[in-house]
PDB file of C-alpha atoms in Angstrom:
ATOM      1  CA  MET A 202      -0.113  -0.070   0.018  1.00 83.00           C
ATOM      2  CA  THR A 203       1.364   3.498  -0.938  1.00 93.00           C
ATOM      3  CA  GLN A 204       2.620   5.300   2.105  1.00 97.00           C
ATOM      4  CA  ILE A 205       1.856   9.273   2.531  1.00 98.00           C
ATOM      5  CA  ILE A 206       4.624  11.387   3.988  1.00 98.00           C
ATOM      6  CA  ALA A 207       4.270  14.846   5.058  1.00 98.00           C
ATOM      7  CA  LEU A 208       6.656  17.309   5.306  1.00 98.00           C
ATOM      8  CA  HIS A 209       6.167  20.505   7.720  1.00 97.00           C
ATOM      9  CA  GLY A 210       7.428  23.994   7.000  1.00 94.00           C
ATOM     10  CA  ASP A 211      10.406  26.185   8.046  1.00 91.00           C
ATOM     11  CA  PHE A 212      11.097  26.714  11.790  1.00 88.00           C
ATOM     12  CA  ALA A 213       7.908  24.158  12.551  1.00 94.00           C
ATOM     13  CA  THR A 214       7.614  20.682  13.824  1.00 95.00           C
ATOM     14  CA  PRO A 215       5.993  17.638  12.363  1.00 97.00           C
ATOM     15  CA  THR A 216       3.568  17.698  15.300  1.00 97.00           C
ATOM     16  CA  MET A 217       2.513  21.540  14.701  1.00 97.00           C
ATOM     17  CA  LEU A 218       1.690  20.016  10.962  1.00 98.00           C
ATOM     18  CA  GLN A 219       0.097  17.254  12.413  1.00 98.00           C
ATOM     19  CA  ARG A 220      -2.320  19.254  14.639  1.00 98.00           C
ATOM     20  CA  ASP A 221      -2.707  22.014  11.540  1.00 98.00           C
ATOM     21  CA  MET A 222      -3.856  19.237   8.952  1.00 98.00           C
ATOM     22  CA  GLY A 223      -6.695  18.560  11.413  1.00 98.00           C
ATOM     23  CA  ASP A 224      -8.477  15.328  10.547  1.00 98.00           C
ATOM     24  CA  LEU A 225      -6.420  14.854   7.220  1.00 98.00           C
ATOM     25  CA  SER A 226      -3.571  13.896   9.447  1.00 98.00           C
ATOM     26  CA  GLU A 227      -5.074  10.625   9.996  1.00 98.00           C
ATOM     27  CA  LEU A 228      -4.336   9.892   6.368  1.00 98.00           C
ATOM     28  CA  VAL A 229      -0.567  10.137   7.299  1.00 98.00           C
ATOM     29  CA  ASP A 230       1.703   7.201   7.548  1.00 98.00           C
ATOM     30  CA  ILE A 231       5.090   9.407   8.460  1.00 98.00           C
ATOM     31  CA  PHE A 232       5.352  12.986   9.681  1.00 98.00           C
ATOM     32  CA  PHE A 233       9.100  13.324   8.791  1.00 98.00           C
ATOM     33  CA  ASP A 234      11.058  15.318  10.947  1.00 97.00           C
ATOM     34  CA  ALA A 235      13.276  17.827   9.156  1.00 96.00           C
ATOM     35  CA  ARG A 236      14.466  19.453  12.231  1.00 93.00           C
ATOM     36  CA  LYS A 237      13.121  22.974  11.473  1.00 90.00           C
ATOM     37  CA  TRP A 238      15.123  22.572   7.855  1.00 93.00           C
ATOM     38  CA  LEU A 239      17.913  24.069   9.603  1.00 92.00           C
ATOM     39  CA  ARG A 240      20.350  22.065   7.973  1.00 94.00           C
ATOM     40  CA  PHE A 241      18.361  21.617   4.853  1.00 95.00           C
ATOM     41  CA  ASP A 242      20.833  19.447   3.088  1.00 94.00           C
ATOM     42  CA  ALA A 243      21.272  16.705   6.145  1.00 96.00           C
ATOM     43  CA  ALA A 244      17.512  16.408   6.204  1.00 96.00           C
ATOM     44  CA  MET A 245      17.247  15.779   2.373  1.00 97.00           C
ATOM     45  CA  GLY A 246      19.414  12.940   3.002  1.00 97.00           C
ATOM     46  CA  ARG A 247      17.771  11.484   5.679  1.00 97.00           C
ATOM     47  CA  LEU A 248      14.405  11.806   3.892  1.00 98.00           C
ATOM     48  CA  THR A 249      16.255  10.196   0.398  1.00 98.00           C
ATOM     49  CA  SER A 250      17.148   7.474   2.508  1.00 98.00           C
ATOM     50  CA  LEU A 251      13.420   6.787   3.774  1.00 98.00           C
ATOM     51  CA  VAL A 252      11.580   6.790   0.432  1.00 98.00           C
ATOM     52  CA  HIS A 253      14.628   4.383  -0.733  1.00 98.00           C
ATOM     53  CA  SER A 254      13.635   2.309   1.947  1.00 98.00           C
ATOM     54  CA  LEU A 255       9.826   2.180   1.202  1.00 98.00           C
ATOM     55  CA  SER A 256       8.454  -0.412  -0.863  1.00 97.00           C
ATOM     56  CA  GLU A 257       6.544   1.318  -3.520  1.00 97.00           C
ATOM     57  CA  PRO A 258       6.870   5.169  -4.286  1.00 97.00           C
ATOM     58  CA  PRO A 259       5.167   7.268  -1.787  1.00 98.00           C
ATOM     59  CA  ILE A 260       2.669   9.978  -1.827  1.00 98.00           C
ATOM     60  CA  VAL A 261       4.090  13.375  -0.205  1.00 98.00           C
ATOM     61  CA  ILE A 262       2.395  15.997   1.206  1.00 98.00           C
ATOM     62  CA  GLY A 263       4.664  19.250   1.788  1.00 98.00           C
ATOM     63  CA  TYR A 264       3.919  22.677   3.745  1.00 97.00           C
ATOM     64  CA  SER A 265       6.272  25.802   2.482  1.00 95.00           C
ATOM     65  CA  ARG A 266       9.618  24.784   2.792  1.00 95.00           C
ATOM     66  CA  GLY A 267       8.389  21.118   2.998  1.00 96.00           C
ATOM     67  CA  GLY A 268       6.500  21.148  -0.423  1.00 95.00           C
ATOM     68  CA  SER A 269       9.996  22.901  -1.846  1.00 94.00           C
ATOM     69  CA  ALA A 270      11.933  19.791  -0.658  1.00 96.00           C
ATOM     70  CA  ILE A 271       9.353  17.667  -2.684  1.00 97.00           C
ATOM     71  CA  ALA A 272      10.931  19.725  -5.750  1.00 96.00           C
ATOM     72  CA  ARG A 273      14.343  18.326  -4.956  1.00 96.00           C
ATOM     73  CA  LEU A 274      12.990  15.227  -3.615  1.00 97.00           C
ATOM     74  CA  SER A 275      11.319  14.747  -7.195  1.00 97.00           C
ATOM     75  CA  GLU A 276      15.015  14.651  -8.698  1.00 95.00           C
ATOM     76  CA  LEU A 277      16.283  12.376  -6.627  1.00 96.00           C
ATOM     77  CA  VAL A 278      13.867   9.566  -6.190  1.00 97.00           C
ATOM     78  CA  GLU A 279      10.291   8.190  -7.842  1.00 97.00           C
ATOM     79  CA  LEU A 280       7.422   9.591  -6.256  1.00 98.00           C
ATOM     80  CA  ARG A 281       3.433   8.495  -6.648  1.00 97.00           C
ATOM     81  CA  ALA A 282       1.876  12.124  -6.235  1.00 98.00           C
ATOM     82  CA  ALA A 283       2.588  15.332  -4.391  1.00 98.00           C
ATOM     83  CA  VAL A 284       0.449  17.754  -2.473  1.00 98.00           C
ATOM     84  CA  VAL A 285       2.112  21.155  -2.280  1.00 98.00           C
ATOM     85  CA  TYR A 286       0.610  23.475  -0.056  1.00 98.00           C
ATOM     86  CA  GLU A 287       1.893  27.408  -0.052  1.00 96.00           C
ATOM     87  CA  SER A 288       5.197  26.029  -1.421  1.00 95.00           C
ATOM     88  CA  PRO A 289       7.716  27.647  -3.617  1.00 90.00           C
ATOM     89  CA  VAL A 290      10.133  26.096  -5.481  1.00 90.00           C
ATOM     90  CA  ILE A 291      13.295  27.615  -3.804  1.00 87.00           C
ATOM     91  CA  ASP A 292      15.298  24.473  -3.091  1.00 82.00           C
ATOM     92  CA  SER A 293      15.904  23.239  -6.535  1.00 83.00           C
ATOM     93  CA  GLU A 294      16.392  24.410 -10.343  1.00 82.00           C
ATOM     94  CA  GLY A 295      13.237  22.288 -11.167  1.00 87.00           C
ATOM     95  CA  VAL A 296      11.278  19.334 -10.545  1.00 95.00           C
ATOM     96  CA  GLY A 297      11.703  15.605 -11.830  1.00 96.00           C
ATOM     97  CA  GLY A 298       9.715  12.671 -12.450  1.00 96.00           C
ATOM     98  CA  ILE A 299       6.253  12.379 -13.817  1.00 93.00           C
ATOM     99  CA  PHE A 300       3.348  12.142 -11.000  1.00 97.00           C
ATOM    100  CA  PRO A 301       0.423  14.305 -10.364  1.00 97.00           C
ATOM    101  CA  VAL A 302       0.552  17.375  -8.364  1.00 98.00           C
ATOM    102  CA  LEU A 303      -2.193  19.069  -6.081  1.00 98.00           C
ATOM    103  CA  GLN A 304      -0.999  22.699  -5.880  1.00 98.00           C
ATOM    104  CA  ILE A 305      -2.464  24.921  -2.886  1.00 98.00           C
ATOM    105  CA  TRP A 306      -2.062  28.618  -2.206  1.00 98.00           C
ATOM    106  CA  ASN A 307      -4.217  30.490   0.339  1.00 97.00           C
ATOM    107  CA  ASP A 308      -6.126  33.536  -0.454  1.00 96.00           C
ATOM    108  CA  CYS A 309      -4.003  35.759   1.508  1.00 94.00           C
ATOM    109  CA  GLY A 310      -0.429  33.600   1.823  1.00 94.00           C
ATOM    110  CA  ALA A 311       2.700  33.412   0.125  1.00 93.00           C
ATOM    111  CA  LYS A 312       1.006  33.854  -3.383  1.00 92.00           C
ATOM    112  CA  ILE A 313       0.077  37.240  -2.534  1.00 91.00           C
ATOM    113  CA  LYS A 314       3.006  38.230  -0.434  1.00 91.00           C
ATOM    114  CA  ARG A 315       5.487  36.854  -2.869  1.00 92.00           C
ATOM    115  CA  PRO A 316       3.736  36.519  -6.188  1.00 93.00           C
ATOM    116  CA  GLY A 317       7.071  35.834  -8.569  1.00 93.00           C
ATOM    117  CA  GLN A 318       8.088  32.704  -6.540  1.00 92.00           C
ATOM    118  CA  ALA A 319       4.704  31.306  -6.860  1.00 94.00           C
ATOM    119  CA  ARG A 320       4.150  32.314 -10.379  1.00 94.00           C
ATOM    120  CA  VAL A 321       7.769  30.468 -11.079  1.00 94.00           C
ATOM    121  CA  ALA A 322       6.482  27.477  -8.700  1.00 94.00           C
ATOM    122  CA  GLU A 323       3.242  26.941 -10.853  1.00 96.00           C
ATOM    123  CA  GLU A 324       5.470  27.397 -13.929  1.00 95.00           C
ATOM    124  CA  ILE A 325       7.820  24.758 -13.173  1.00 95.00           C
ATOM    125  CA  TRP A 326       5.331  22.125 -11.623  1.00 96.00           C
ATOM    126  CA  SER A 327       2.764  22.799 -14.596  1.00 96.00           C
ATOM    127  CA  ALA A 328       5.637  22.422 -17.499  1.00 95.00           C
ATOM    128  CA  SER A 329       5.855  18.556 -16.543  1.00 94.00           C
ATOM    129  CA  HIS A 330       3.123  17.446 -14.289  1.00 96.00           C
ATOM    130  CA  PRO A 331      -0.711  17.342 -13.949  1.00 96.00           C
ATOM    131  CA  VAL A 332      -1.562  19.945 -11.739  1.00 97.00           C
ATOM    132  CA  THR A 333      -4.562  20.336  -9.840  1.00 97.00           C
ATOM    133  CA  ALA A 334      -5.195  23.785  -8.245  1.00 97.00           C
ATOM    134  CA  LEU A 335      -7.127  24.412  -5.289  1.00 98.00           C
ATOM    135  CA  GLN A 336      -7.525  27.729  -3.385  1.00 97.00           C
ATOM    136  CA  GLY A 337      -7.680  27.944   0.735  1.00 97.00           C
ATOM    137  CA  VAL A 338      -8.489  30.657   2.980  1.00 97.00           C
ATOM    138  CA  GLY A 339      -6.233  32.122   5.351  1.00 96.00           C
ATOM    139  CA  ARG A 340      -2.610  33.448   5.719  1.00 94.00           C
ATOM    140  CA  HIS A 341       0.517  31.568   5.255  1.00 93.00           C
ATOM    141  CA  MET A 342       1.063  30.912   9.023  1.00 92.00           C
ATOM    142  CA  ARG A 343      -1.239  30.929  12.343  1.00 90.00           C
ATOM    143  CA  VAL A 344      -0.100  32.970  14.986  1.00 87.00           C
ATOM    144  CA  ARG A 345      -2.327  31.741  17.980  1.00 88.00           C
ATOM    145  CA  PRO A 346      -1.262  28.774  18.142  1.00 92.00           C
ATOM    146  CA  ILE A 347       1.429  29.671  15.668  1.00 92.00           C
ATOM    147  CA  GLY A 348       1.821  26.930  12.879  1.00 94.00           C
ATOM    148  CA  HIS A 349       0.845  26.411   9.077  1.00 96.00           C
ATOM    149  CA  GLY A 350      -1.786  28.194   7.546  1.00 96.00           C
ATOM    150  CA  TRP A 351      -3.604  24.770   6.462  1.00 97.00           C
ATOM    151  CA  ASP A 352      -7.107  25.519   5.609  1.00 98.00           C
ATOM    152  CA  VAL A 353      -8.852  22.471   6.827  1.00 98.00           C
ATOM    153  CA  GLY A 354     -12.108  23.581   4.873  1.00 98.00           C
ATOM    154  CA  LEU A 355     -10.384  22.156   2.105  1.00 98.00           C
ATOM    155  CA  ASN A 356      -9.390  18.501   3.356  1.00 98.00           C
ATOM    156  CA  GLU A 357     -12.183  16.628   1.791  1.00 98.00           C
ATOM    157  CA  GLN A 358     -11.424  17.727  -1.416  1.00 98.00           C
ATOM    158  CA  ILE A 359      -7.651  16.889  -0.896  1.00 98.00           C
ATOM    159  CA  ARG A 360      -8.778  13.615   0.765  1.00 98.00           C
ATOM    160  CA  ASN A 361     -10.810  12.848  -2.548  1.00 97.00           C
ATOM    161  CA  TRP A 362      -7.680  13.807  -4.446  1.00 97.00           C
ATOM    162  CA  LEU A 363      -5.394  11.673  -2.766  1.00 97.00           C
ATOM    163  CA  ALA A 364      -7.960   8.717  -3.114  1.00 94.00           C
ATOM    164  CA  MET A 365      -7.845   9.214  -6.866  1.00 87.00           C
ATOM    165  CA  PRO A 366      -5.029  11.294  -8.258  1.00 81.00           C
ATOM    166  CA  PRO A 367      -5.172  11.555 -11.751  1.00 80.00           C
ATOM    167  CA  GLU A 368      -2.944   9.529 -14.175  1.00 78.00           C
ATOM    168  CA  CYS A 369       0.127  10.536 -15.872  1.00 66.00           C
TER     169      CYS A 369
END
């Protein structure tokens, strides 16, 4: 069975992402601890080893830096599908593989604050992957409690997409 790995954002923790995802977190098999992405290359090495240890390519969910890490990861290993939420592509030159992508931006989030990075991410993913787009409500980060700006109102749509991602 395909495993689902979730990657948190900068300066966050797996526990924060699990909390912020709400009921969608029950689908996740592994909340990868990138140790706040403070040592990006070391975290990517551990993540790549984890994916290599799996019996089949995983589905990967990434928020912010976690989604950017998926771009780099896609150049190194095979993936089944990816959800990139509020995620620029800043840690790689592009993306690899051929798999479906669900790309989500919040209405008051990173796409508004950094439109150039968002446009580049959209172009990079859509150039070689089938992309489904969703728009969430809210900002990039929550303040109280501090965490990811995950719009749990999208969880049913995300769950449905994960159950039947488009074929490549």
